Each structure stands twice: as C-alpha cells, then as structure tokens.
Amino acid sequence: MKHARNLVQLAVGLYMLVYLGIICRENMQLEGFWYYLFLGTFEAAVIHYAVAKIIGPLFFGRGWCGYACWTAMVLDLLPWKTPARPRKPWGFVRYLVFGLSLGFVGALFALGAPDLEKIMLRSFLAGNLLYYAAGIALAFWLGDNRAFCKYLCPITVFLKPASYFSLLRIKNDPNRCVSCGKCRRVCPMDVDMTDNARSRENGTECILCMSCIAACPKQSLSI
C-alpha cells in the first residue's frame, strides 16, 4: 500500500507539476487559482481547486494530501516518516501564507501589472521551489517530513473545513482497541485515531495514508 501511494503521488504530481504547470504553462498553485478566478476564466486550476480541494474533501477528506500533492511527493522521500517531536502550535502560519498569496495576486491586478501570464509562470516555478525549500528545511529542523503540511501549507485553509464533514474517514472499534498507541506513533500527522468522539476533528488532519491501519496489532482501525 505504501509504495502504491508513492506511485500515485508521483503520477499525479508529475502531471500537475510538469505537464500542466511547465509544459502547458498553467499555474496550478494557489496563486494560479486566484489569478484565473479574478480573470473570470474557468481554467484547469479553478476546476482542480473546486473539485479536489473545496468540494472533494466533503467525500474524501484530506486524501489529496496523502495521495496527490506534488509538494508532499518530494517530502515523503525524506527519512522522517514519523514525527520526532510533539506537534507545535504553529498552525496559524498557514493563514498568513494564504493571505500573502491572495494579496500578491490582488496587488498585480490593482497595479495593472503587464504580462500577467509570464508573471504567473515565474511565480509558479518560484513558488514551488520555495515550498520545497521550506518543506525540506522544516523536515530537517523538526525531524518531520510533514511539518510543512502542518504549519505552512496554505491549501489546508480550503481542505480543513470541508474535511470536517468527510464521508470517508478512519474509525476505531473500541471493543478491539487495547490503547497500545502504535497508531499514534506511526501517524505522520500526529492524529489520535483511537478517539471516535474526535473523528470529525481528526478528519481535518488525517491524510488517509493508512499507516495506522497497517500498524494496528488488533485490527481495530478501518476505513
């Protein structure tokens, strides 16, 4: 399952990053979504965000993060599969990055910047390099491949609210669970799946990687 997930990440990531982003020159980052939205054009970025990141999470939660994100595609190759330290209260930073993205594109339109298509291509390339650099730096610093996802990724501002209501989620059978903690220790997102009372809150962080299901010695977890 692990290698299958990595292959899906690679296939979707290369399609979105290389084919759509570089060859077709369509900015698939958040800035591209704002750009095409402000233009009033129904381009691939707008369709992608609507389907995968705004409406889709109502059905499959943050599955995008676990199986299709081209930033995580690279970060998951790093050695810190499970967090080396407790989660930090830095989630607010993602909202700052989200605001900067919106402000950047809004400023381009307000100032009447020329050749916006070229600016969007450059911002797509520069933005991805910045994301990779920040993600790798955070992973080294905190010993956590998914630190970028927890603290910096602005896309989670879209994903988290809808994921709260996700139809697809991991559930725990309390009659089988022995509270050994193995599921929590292998979770790359620090989610405690044993507490069904928090299943909706857990859904906003769970990336459906199935690591907890594979690690459970009592098979108490299911999807």
Tab-separated table of N, CA and C in Angstrom, residues 32-33 42-51:
chain	number	residue	atom	x	y	z
A	32	GLY	N	-2.295	30.720	-8.926
A	32	GLY	CA	-2.962	30.485	-10.200
A	32	GLY	C	-4.470	30.427	-10.047
A	33	PHE	N	-4.919	29.823	-8.957
A	33	PHE	CA	-6.357	29.774	-8.685
A	33	PHE	C	-6.935	31.185	-8.547
A	42	PHE	N	-12.640	29.910	-16.561
A	42	PHE	CA	-12.789	28.582	-15.960
A	42	PHE	C	-11.664	27.680	-16.446
A	43	GLU	N	-10.441	27.974	-16.006
A	43	GLU	CA	-9.266	27.211	-16.436
A	43	GLU	C	-9.061	25.989	-15.538
A	44	ALA	N	-8.037	25.185	-15.883
A	44	ALA	CA	-7.783	23.929	-15.167
A	44	ALA	C	-7.554	24.147	-13.678
A	45	ALA	N	-6.863	25.230	-13.311
A	45	ALA	CA	-6.575	25.483	-11.902
A	45	ALA	C	-7.857	25.687	-11.106
A	46	VAL	N	-8.814	26.413	-11.679
A	46	VAL	CA	-10.083	26.660	-10.994
A	46	VAL	C	-10.864	25.359	-10.837
A	47	ILE	N	-10.912	24.566	-11.902
A	47	ILE	CA	-11.601	23.272	-11.847
A	47	ILE	C	-10.935	22.369	-10.818
A	48	HIS	N	-9.610	22.339	-10.845
A	48	HIS	CA	-8.856	21.498	-9.915
A	48	HIS	C	-9.145	21.861	-8.470
A	49	TYR	N	-9.091	23.143	-8.153
A	49	TYR	CA	-9.326	23.565	-6.768
A	49	TYR	C	-10.761	23.297	-6.343
A	50	ALA	N	-11.699	23.545	-7.242
A	50	ALA	CA	-13.104	23.309	-6.907
A	50	ALA	C	-13.367	21.834	-6.620
A	51	VAL	N	-12.823	20.952	-7.472
A	51	VAL	CA	-13.090	19.520	-7.346
A	51	VAL	C	-12.258	18.873	-6.242
